[in-house]
Amino acid sequence: MKALVLQKQDDNVIPEILSISTEKLPAGEVIIDIHWSTLNYKDALAINGKAGVIRNYPMVPGIDFSGVIQHSEDPRFHVGQHVLLTGWGVGETHWGGLATQARVPADYLTPLPESLSLRQAMIIGTAGFTAMLCVNALEDAGVTPDKGEVVVSGASGGVGSVAIQLLTALGYDVVAISGREENSEYLHRIGAKKILPRGDFTHPAKPLDKQLWAGAIDTVGGELLANLLTQIKYNGAVAACGLAGGFTLPATVMPFILRNIRLQGVDSVYYPASKRPKVWERLAQLLPESFYQQVSSEISLEQSVEYAKKLLKNQVTGRTLVNLHD
């Protein structure tokens, strides 16, 4: 098999494409021939040696993948079956998807929905799965299309791009927040009604601001999230799933106790396995065919290190697919 392997020398992380014996794969009941993986923000952090993502080396990054089962010791899965994987610490504590093969515990796998191809599943990937969980969280909080506009931060990124498409498909009016003016046409094309510059939300937040949004999906954190909280309408909600702009929350309790709003954290890594097929079926149902042409670029395994650098510099739009089959 071929893999992108991260090794640590002194304080430096060295990424290399290596040929590895399948026997060296970590423990698990199922071996998968990987067809597609993706490059996510967390992968980019790992590849560039940013602290806190990976603690044990060597490591194969890649927090998701789709492929075909080559060997199975679990009766729930059979040879030749199409499966996908997101989360469970794969690519962080267990060798991940930036390789031509993986061996994982059977509990980590989700059967591929019949209406999706392996490629489509990874265009959705961890980002799309997380976006769907965020949309579900807003719905659970009572944020319906008739309540008003929903704002999405980090709109040019993977989660933001899919969230805009999902919300639009469900009838919401979506406002995008982006730090990249050059992506305005792209964001309009995938469903955003309006686009606001990120700079409007990076100042210290007031205790309360004008009520603007029925709900929000935030992938950024920090001051941007603090500002959004002050602008949520009475009984509204924010689904927060990222910290690209910082892990602190310089906010007050005022919006919560005076406007009855909700801040819902969303974690997709350890979302229960039993509930995942339903989420994937909904993704397959809601996303239009045009989605799969609009929000992805395709690279080889050899290009993943270069693109990881671009991703951290905010130079990548939408989803980045890694082709491991051709």
mmCIF file of C-alpha atoms in Angstrom:
data_model
loop_
_atom_site.group_PDB
_atom_site.id
_atom_site.type_symbol
_atom_site.label_atom_id
_atom_site.label_comp_id
_atom_site.label_asym_id
_atom_site.label_seq_id
_atom_site.Cartn_x
_atom_site.Cartn_y
_atom_site.Cartn_z
ATOM 1 C CA MET A 1 0.000 0.000 0.000
ATOM 2 C CA LYS A 2 0.971 3.654 -0.430
ATOM 3 C CA ALA A 3 0.420 6.249 2.284
ATOM 4 C CA LEU A 4 1.223 9.760 3.400
ATOM 5 C CA VAL A 5 3.136 9.124 6.632
ATOM 6 C CA LEU A 6 3.852 11.785 9.220
ATOM 7 C CA GLN A 7 6.988 11.220 11.285
ATOM 8 C CA LYS A 8 8.471 13.427 13.978
ATOM 9 C CA GLN A 9 12.134 14.385 14.051
ATOM 10 C CA ASP A 10 13.015 16.521 17.070
ATOM 11 C CA ASP A 11 10.238 19.134 17.033
ATOM 12 C CA ASN A 12 9.555 18.913 13.307
ATOM 13 C CA VAL A 13 6.855 16.870 11.568
ATOM 14 C CA ILE A 14 8.094 15.329 8.304
ATOM 15 C CA PRO A 15 5.435 14.220 5.761
ATOM 16 C CA GLU A 16 6.492 11.536 3.251
ATOM 17 C CA ILE A 17 4.749 9.341 0.686
ATOM 18 C CA LEU A 18 5.867 5.802 1.503
ATOM 19 C CA SER A 19 5.214 2.249 0.382
ATOM 20 C CA ILE A 20 4.165 0.177 3.414
ATOM 21 C CA SER A 21 3.355 -3.454 4.020
ATOM 22 C CA THR A 22 -0.322 -4.038 4.823
ATOM 23 C CA GLU A 23 0.882 -6.024 7.824
ATOM 24 C CA LYS A 24 1.914 -2.745 9.474
ATOM 25 C CA LEU A 25 -1.632 -1.395 9.498
ATOM 26 C CA PRO A 26 -3.089 -0.900 12.997
ATOM 27 C CA ALA A 27 -5.551 -3.332 14.559
ATOM 28 C CA GLY A 28 -9.112 -3.720 13.302
ATOM 29 C CA GLU A 29 -11.577 -6.278 11.958
ATOM 30 C CA VAL A 30 -11.926 -4.783 8.471
ATOM 31 C CA ILE A 31 -9.449 -3.886 5.705
ATOM 32 C CA ILE A 32 -10.667 -1.369 3.124
ATOM 33 C CA ASP A 33 -9.260 -0.537 -0.304
ATOM 34 C CA ILE A 34 -9.607 3.241 -0.197
ATOM 35 C CA HIS A 35 -10.905 4.954 -3.322
ATOM 36 C CA TRP A 36 -11.397 8.503 -2.039
ATOM 37 C CA SER A 37 -10.386 10.627 0.917
ATOM 38 C CA THR A 38 -10.481 14.363 1.548
ATOM 39 C CA LEU A 39 -8.327 17.144 2.911
ATOM 40 C CA ASN A 40 -9.907 18.848 5.912
ATOM 41 C CA TYR A 41 -8.730 21.681 8.149
ATOM 42 C CA LYS A 42 -7.739 19.178 10.842
ATOM 43 C CA ASP A 43 -5.707 17.191 8.287
ATOM 44 C CA ALA A 44 -3.931 20.375 7.222
ATOM 45 C CA LEU A 45 -3.035 21.137 10.840
ATOM 46 C CA ALA A 46 -1.660 17.617 11.292
ATOM 47 C CA ILE A 47 0.368 17.616 8.062
ATOM 48 C CA ASN A 48 1.891 20.982 8.962
ATOM 49 C CA GLY A 49 2.811 19.803 12.464
ATOM 50 C CA LYS A 50 0.491 22.092 14.396
ATOM 51 C CA ALA A 51 0.322 21.179 18.084
ATOM 52 C CA GLY A 52 -2.516 19.211 19.559
ATOM 53 C CA VAL A 53 -3.762 17.207 16.560
ATOM 54 C CA ILE A 54 -1.446 14.164 16.641
ATOM 55 C CA ARG A 55 0.431 12.872 19.666
ATOM 56 C CA ASN A 56 1.659 9.481 18.456
ATOM 57 C CA TYR A 57 3.961 9.017 15.465
ATOM 58 C CA PRO A 58 4.241 7.676 12.841
ATOM 59 C CA MET A 59 0.700 8.582 11.759
ATOM 60 C CA VAL A 60 -1.243 8.455 8.509
ATOM 61 C CA PRO A 61 -3.545 11.511 8.444
ATOM 62 C CA GLY A 62 -6.948 11.677 6.804
ATOM 63 C CA ILE A 63 -10.060 11.918 8.978
ATOM 64 C CA ASP A 64 -12.406 10.315 6.448
ATOM 65 C CA PHE A 65 -12.472 7.964 3.467
ATOM 66 C CA SER A 66 -14.677 5.797 1.271
ATOM 67 C CA GLY A 67 -13.826 2.500 -0.337
ATOM 68 C CA VAL A 68 -14.460 -1.191 -0.831
ATOM 69 C CA ILE A 69 -13.996 -3.881 1.784
ATOM 70 C CA GLN A 70 -11.129 -6.212 0.945
ATOM 71 C CA HIS A 71 -11.236 -8.326 4.142
ATOM 72 C CA SER A 72 -13.727 -8.555 7.003
ATOM 73 C CA GLU A 73 -13.825 -10.484 10.257
ATOM 74 C CA ASP A 74 -17.153 -8.911 11.259
ATOM 75 C CA PRO A 75 -20.468 -10.416 10.077
ATOM 76 C CA ARG A 76 -21.995 -6.969 9.547
ATOM 77 C CA PHE A 77 -19.670 -6.289 6.625
ATOM 78 C CA HIS A 78 -18.689 -8.396 3.633
ATOM 79 C CA VAL A 79 -15.949 -8.399 1.004
ATOM 80 C CA GLY A 80 -16.842 -6.100 -1.885
ATOM 81 C CA GLN A 81 -19.184 -3.917 0.174
ATOM 82 C CA HIS A 82 -18.974 -0.142 -0.297
ATOM 83 C CA VAL A 83 -18.453 1.749 2.963
ATOM 84 C CA LEU A 84 -17.456 5.150 4.292
ATOM 85 C CA LEU A 85 -15.822 6.414 7.461
ATOM 86 C CA THR A 86 -15.774 9.780 9.213
ATOM 87 C CA GLY A 87 -14.451 10.587 12.668
ATOM 88 C CA TRP A 88 -13.610 8.176 15.519
ATOM 89 C CA GLY A 89 -10.136 9.701 15.836
ATOM 90 C CA VAL A 90 -9.020 8.189 12.524
ATOM 91 C CA GLY A 91 -6.151 10.269 11.160
ATOM 92 C CA GLU A 92 -5.371 11.452 14.701
ATOM 93 C CA THR A 93 -4.989 8.391 16.958
ATOM 94 C CA HIS A 94 -5.577 5.630 14.359
ATOM 95 C CA TRP A 95 -4.070 5.544 10.856
ATOM 96 C CA GLY A 96 -6.375 7.370 8.474
ATOM 97 C CA GLY A 97 -7.545 7.835 4.937
ATOM 98 C CA LEU A 98 -4.614 9.413 3.085
ATOM 99 C CA ALA A 99 -3.491 5.969 1.963
ATOM 100 C CA THR A 100 -4.559 3.298 -0.489
ATOM 101 C CA GLN A 101 -5.643 0.945 2.322
ATOM 102 C CA ALA A 102 -6.842 1.139 5.916
ATOM 103 C CA ARG A 103 -7.612 -1.368 8.658
ATOM 104 C CA VAL A 104 -10.177 -0.178 11.213
ATOM 105 C CA PRO A 105 -12.607 -1.510 13.824
ATOM 106 C CA ALA A 106 -15.905 -2.481 12.211
ATOM 107 C CA ASP A 107 -17.801 -0.098 14.507
ATOM 108 C CA TYR A 108 -16.167 2.839 12.728
ATOM 109 C CA LEU A 109 -17.758 2.034 9.360
ATOM 110 C CA THR A 110 -21.035 3.173 7.808
ATOM 111 C CA PRO A 111 -22.544 1.330 4.814
ATOM 112 C CA LEU A 112 -22.627 3.581 1.757
ATOM 113 C CA PRO A 113 -26.183 4.739 0.937
ATOM 114 C CA GLU A 114 -27.365 3.139 -2.320
ATOM 115 C CA SER A 115 -28.008 6.520 -3.919
ATOM 116 C CA LEU A 116 -24.416 7.732 -3.406
ATOM 117 C CA SER A 117 -21.215 6.825 -5.213
ATOM 118 C CA LEU A 118 -17.944 6.494 -3.311
ATOM 119 C CA ARG A 119 -16.796 9.762 -4.851
ATOM 120 C CA GLN A 120 -19.983 11.611 -3.918
ATOM 121 C CA ALA A 121 -19.717 10.356 -0.340
ATOM 122 C CA MET A 122 -16.346 12.047 0.015
ATOM 123 C CA ILE A 123 -17.442 15.250 -1.680
ATOM 124 C CA ILE A 124 -19.822 15.338 1.277
ATOM 125 C CA GLY A 125 -17.262 13.846 3.697
ATOM 126 C CA THR A 126 -16.719 14.903 7.294
ATOM 127 C CA ALA A 127 -17.548 18.501 6.379
ATOM 128 C CA GLY A 128 -20.941 17.583 4.944
ATOM 129 C CA PHE A 129 -21.723 15.192 7.775
ATOM 130 C CA THR A 130 -20.921 17.963 10.274
ATOM 131 C CA ALA A 131 -23.000 20.481 8.315
ATOM 132 C CA MET A 132 -26.009 18.137 8.383
ATOM 133 C CA LEU A 133 -25.669 17.738 12.162
ATOM 134 C CA CYS A 134 -25.616 21.541 12.476
ATOM 135 C CA VAL A 135 -28.761 21.906 10.384
ATOM 136 C CA ASN A 136 -30.444 19.193 12.455
ATOM 137 C CA ALA A 137 -29.469 21.097 15.617
ATOM 138 C CA LEU A 138 -31.132 24.277 14.344
ATOM 139 C CA GLU A 139 -34.269 22.355 13.453
ATOM 140 C CA ASP A 140 -34.322 20.693 16.881
ATOM 141 C CA ALA A 141 -34.118 24.176 18.431
ATOM 142 C CA GLY A 142 -37.197 25.298 16.497
ATOM 143 C CA VAL A 143 -35.411 27.406 13.878
ATOM 144 C CA THR A 144 -37.653 27.021 10.827
ATOM 145 C CA PRO A 145 -37.489 28.891 7.483
ATOM 146 C CA ASP A 146 -40.394 31.163 8.415
ATOM 147 C CA LYS A 147 -38.488 32.526 11.454
ATOM 148 C CA GLY A 148 -36.060 34.565 9.346
ATOM 149 C CA GLU A 149 -32.587 34.483 7.836
ATOM 150 C CA VAL A 150 -29.909 31.998 8.918
ATOM 151 C CA VAL A 151 -26.275 33.087 8.785
ATOM 152 C CA VAL A 152 -23.336 30.784 8.044
ATOM 153 C CA SER A 153 -19.762 31.742 8.971
ATOM 154 C CA GLY A 154 -16.681 30.343 7.270
ATOM 155 C CA ALA A 155 -18.933 30.076 4.246
ATOM 156 C CA SER A 156 -16.169 29.376 1.724
ATOM 157 C CA GLY A 157 -14.912 26.348 3.653
ATOM 158 C CA GLY A 158 -16.074 22.756 3.547
ATOM 159 C CA VAL A 159 -18.667 22.831 6.341
ATOM 160 C CA GLY A 160 -19.930 26.265 5.351
ATOM 161 C CA SER A 161 -20.324 25.345 1.685
ATOM 162 C CA VAL A 162 -22.403 22.259 2.444
ATOM 163 C CA ALA A 163 -24.427 24.043 5.133
ATOM 164 C CA ILE A 164 -25.476 26.706 2.623
ATOM 165 C CA GLN A 165 -26.641 24.054 0.155
ATOM 166 C CA LEU A 166 -28.549 22.099 2.793
ATOM 167 C CA LEU A 167 -30.273 25.154 4.251
ATOM 168 C CA THR A 168 -31.195 26.390 0.778
ATOM 169 C CA ALA A 169 -32.650 22.990 -0.131
ATOM 170 C CA LEU A 170 -34.793 23.158 3.015
ATOM 171 C CA GLY A 171 -36.164 26.603 2.126
ATOM 172 C CA TYR A 172 -34.092 28.870 4.382
ATOM 173 C CA ASP A 173 -32.827 32.285 3.326
ATOM 174 C CA VAL A 174 -29.079 32.037 3.896
ATOM 175 C CA VAL A 175 -26.608 34.840 4.565
ATOM 176 C CA ALA A 176 -22.923 33.948 4.168
ATOM 177 C CA ILE A 177 -20.008 35.401 6.128
ATOM 178 C CA SER A 178 -16.700 35.124 4.285
ATOM 179 C CA GLY A 179 -13.251 36.641 4.540
ATOM 180 C CA ARG A 180 -12.694 36.164 0.814
ATOM 181 C CA GLU A 181 -14.437 38.670 -1.436
ATOM 182 C CA GLU A 182 -13.320 36.760 -4.534
ATOM 183 C CA ASN A 183 -15.657 33.899 -3.578
ATOM 184 C CA SER A 184 -18.840 35.992 -3.763
ATOM 185 C CA GLU A 185 -19.989 34.553 -7.086
ATOM 186 C CA TYR A 186 -19.374 31.007 -5.841
ATOM 187 C CA LEU A 187 -21.355 31.621 -2.640
ATOM 188 C CA HIS A 188 -24.291 33.103 -4.542
ATOM 189 C CA ARG A 189 -24.208 30.137 -6.897
ATOM 190 C CA ILE A 190 -24.550 27.605 -4.088
ATOM 191 C CA GLY A 191 -27.473 29.426 -2.514
ATOM 192 C CA ALA A 192 -26.392 32.418 -0.403
ATOM 193 C CA LYS A 193 -28.817 35.343 -0.705
ATOM 194 C CA LYS A 194 -26.373 37.858 0.774
ATOM 195 C CA ILE A 195 -22.673 37.890 1.614
ATOM 196 C CA LEU A 196 -21.145 39.824 4.500
ATOM 197 C CA PRO A 197 -17.410 40.428 5.066
ATOM 198 C CA ARG A 198 -15.842 38.679 8.046
ATOM 199 C CA GLY A 199 -14.430 42.007 9.171
ATOM 200 C CA ASP A 200 -17.931 43.069 10.241
ATOM 201 C CA PHE A 201 -17.776 40.454 13.008
ATOM 202 C CA THR A 202 -14.205 40.609 14.302
ATOM 203 C CA HIS A 203 -14.530 43.557 16.702
ATOM 204 C CA PRO A 204 -15.169 43.085 20.434
ATOM 205 C CA ALA A 205 -18.804 42.065 20.854
ATOM 206 C CA LYS A 206 -21.381 44.289 22.551
ATOM 207 C CA PRO A 207 -23.455 42.708 25.345
ATOM 208 C CA LEU A 208 -26.438 42.898 22.953
ATOM 209 C CA ASP A 209 -26.823 43.967 19.344
ATOM 210 C CA LYS A 210 -29.735 44.327 16.927
ATOM 211 C CA GLN A 211 -31.702 41.095 16.427
ATOM 212 C CA LEU A 212 -30.908 39.976 12.874
ATOM 213 C CA TRP A 213 -30.788 36.199 12.523
ATOM 214 C CA ALA A 214 -33.186 33.380 13.355
ATOM 215 C CA GLY A 215 -30.206 31.071 13.639
ATOM 216 C CA ALA A 216 -26.567 30.588 12.736
ATOM 217 C CA ILE A 217 -24.069 27.884 11.871
ATOM 218 C CA ASP A 218 -20.620 28.931 13.065
ATOM 219 C CA THR A 219 -17.384 27.260 12.012
ATOM 220 C CA VAL A 220 -15.041 30.005 13.249
ATOM 221 C CA GLY A 221 -15.459 30.628 16.988
ATOM 222 C CA GLY A 222 -13.756 33.482 18.827
ATOM 223 C CA GLU A 223 -14.970 37.054 18.410
ATOM 224 C CA LEU A 224 -17.015 36.174 15.352
ATOM 225 C CA LEU A 225 -19.141 33.709 17.339
ATOM 226 C CA ALA A 226 -19.430 36.205 20.200
ATOM 227 C CA ASN A 227 -20.788 38.820 17.784
ATOM 228 C CA LEU A 228 -23.251 36.374 16.239
ATOM 229 C CA LEU A 229 -24.689 35.522 19.648
ATOM 230 C CA THR A 230 -25.574 39.173 20.245
ATOM 231 C CA GLN A 231 -27.505 39.314 16.927
ATOM 232 C CA ILE A 232 -29.656 36.189 17.248
ATOM 233 C CA LYS A 233 -33.395 36.789 17.450
ATOM 234 C CA TYR A 234 -35.476 35.837 20.464
ATOM 235 C CA ASN A 235 -35.738 32.028 20.771
ATOM 236 C CA GLY A 236 -33.058 31.580 18.106
ATOM 237 C CA ALA A 237 -30.096 29.234 18.130
ATOM 238 C CA VAL A 238 -26.476 28.895 17.035
ATOM 239 C CA ALA A 239 -24.888 25.575 16.080
ATOM 240 C CA ALA A 240 -21.131 25.851 16.672
ATOM 241 C CA CYS A 241 -18.736 23.297 15.209
ATOM 242 C CA GLY A 242 -15.376 24.987 14.582
ATOM 243 C CA LEU A 243 -12.593 27.127 15.979
ATOM 244 C CA ALA A 244 -10.634 28.329 12.974
ATOM 245 C CA GLY A 245 -10.810 31.842 14.407
ATOM 246 C CA GLY A 246 -9.967 30.874 17.971
ATOM 247 C CA PHE A 247 -11.172 28.674 20.824
ATOM 248 C CA THR A 248 -12.063 31.472 23.242
ATOM 249 C CA LEU A 249 -15.558 32.942 23.565
ATOM 250 C CA PRO A 250 -15.382 36.610 24.682
ATOM 251 C CA ALA A 251 -19.131 36.900 25.255
ATOM 252 C CA THR A 252 -21.648 37.688 28.016
ATOM 253 C CA VAL A 253 -24.720 35.828 29.263
ATOM 254 C CA MET A 254 -27.002 38.671 28.097
ATOM 255 C CA PRO A 255 -28.250 37.110 24.826
ATOM 256 C CA PHE A 256 -28.994 33.839 26.612
ATOM 257 C CA ILE A 257 -30.998 35.219 29.540
ATOM 258 C CA LEU A 258 -32.693 38.163 27.794
ATOM 259 C CA ARG A 259 -33.415 36.616 24.390
ATOM 260 C CA ASN A 260 -33.745 32.962 25.369
ATOM 261 C CA ILE A 261 -31.263 31.837 22.718
ATOM 262 C CA ARG A 262 -29.407 28.544 22.530
ATOM 263 C CA LEU A 263 -25.755 27.775 21.748
ATOM 264 C CA GLN A 264 -25.527 24.154 20.624
ATOM 265 C CA GLY A 265 -22.113 22.553 20.265
ATOM 266 C CA VAL A 266 -21.857 20.033 17.414
ATOM 267 C CA ASP A 267 -19.360 17.163 17.422
ATOM 268 C CA SER A 268 -19.252 14.791 14.467
ATOM 269 C CA VAL A 269 -16.254 12.691 15.549
ATOM 270 C CA TYR A 270 -17.994 10.497 18.123
ATOM 271 C CA TYR A 271 -21.578 10.832 16.909
ATOM 272 C CA PRO A 272 -23.276 7.471 17.678
ATOM 273 C CA ALA A 273 -22.757 4.834 15.000
ATOM 274 C CA SER A 274 -26.398 3.721 15.186
ATOM 275 C CA LYS A 275 -27.608 7.190 14.172
ATOM 276 C CA ARG A 276 -25.169 7.816 11.324
ATOM 277 C CA PRO A 277 -26.969 5.979 8.475
ATOM 278 C CA LYS A 278 -30.044 8.200 8.920
ATOM 279 C CA VAL A 279 -27.883 11.344 8.677
ATOM 280 C CA TRP A 280 -26.222 10.059 5.511
ATOM 281 C CA GLU A 281 -29.564 9.151 3.949
ATOM 282 C CA ARG A 282 -30.787 12.683 4.554
ATOM 283 C CA LEU A 283 -27.654 14.143 2.985
ATOM 284 C CA ALA A 284 -28.160 11.968 -0.087
ATOM 285 C CA GLN A 285 -31.776 13.119 -0.297
ATOM 286 C CA LEU A 286 -31.233 16.861 0.145
ATOM 287 C CA LEU A 287 -28.097 17.632 -1.860
ATOM 288 C CA PRO A 288 -28.794 18.306 -5.546
ATOM 289 C CA GLU A 289 -26.717 16.841 -8.338
ATOM 290 C CA SER A 290 -25.244 20.276 -8.984
ATOM 291 C CA PHE A 291 -23.668 20.207 -5.518
ATOM 292 C CA TYR A 292 -21.185 17.557 -6.600
ATOM 293 C CA GLN A 293 -19.824 19.796 -9.373
ATOM 294 C CA GLN A 294 -19.757 23.065 -7.428
ATOM 295 C CA VAL A 295 -17.923 22.425 -4.194
ATOM 296 C CA SER A 296 -14.948 20.176 -4.889
ATOM 297 C CA SER A 297 -11.478 20.078 -6.384
ATOM 298 C CA GLU A 298 -9.630 16.822 -6.960
ATOM 299 C CA ILE A 299 -5.985 16.135 -6.135
ATOM 300 C CA SER A 300 -3.630 13.175 -5.913
ATOM 301 C CA LEU A 301 -2.058 11.837 -2.729
ATOM 302 C CA GLU A 302 1.229 13.411 -3.830
ATOM 303 C CA GLN A 303 -0.407 16.870 -3.907
ATOM 304 C CA SER A 304 -1.872 16.622 -0.405
ATOM 305 C CA VAL A 305 1.095 18.241 1.379
ATOM 306 C CA GLU A 306 1.043 21.239 -0.967
ATOM 307 C CA TYR A 307 -2.718 21.657 -0.581
ATOM 308 C CA ALA A 308 -2.494 21.340 3.205
ATOM 309 C CA LYS A 309 -0.324 24.460 3.206
ATOM 310 C CA LYS A 310 -2.802 26.280 0.959
ATOM 311 C CA LEU A 311 -5.703 25.310 3.190
ATOM 312 C CA LEU A 312 -4.087 26.847 6.276
ATOM 313 C CA LYS A 313 -3.472 30.033 4.275
ATOM 314 C CA ASN A 314 -7.199 30.196 3.401
ATOM 315 C CA GLN A 315 -6.420 29.613 -0.288
ATOM 316 C CA VAL A 316 -8.757 26.631 -0.816
ATOM 317 C CA THR A 317 -12.469 26.935 -1.573
ATOM 318 C CA GLY A 318 -14.993 24.199 -0.801
ATOM 319 C CA ARG A 319 -14.138 20.529 -0.575
ATOM 320 C CA THR A 320 -10.808 18.978 -1.634
ATOM 321 C CA LEU A 321 -11.007 15.365 -2.782
ATOM 322 C CA VAL A 322 -8.010 13.039 -2.736
ATOM 323 C CA ASN A 323 -8.135 10.378 -5.454
ATOM 324 C CA LEU A 324 -6.531 7.162 -4.208
ATOM 325 C CA HIS A 325 -7.939 4.750 -6.774
ATOM 326 C CA ASP A 326 -6.659 5.855 -10.194
#
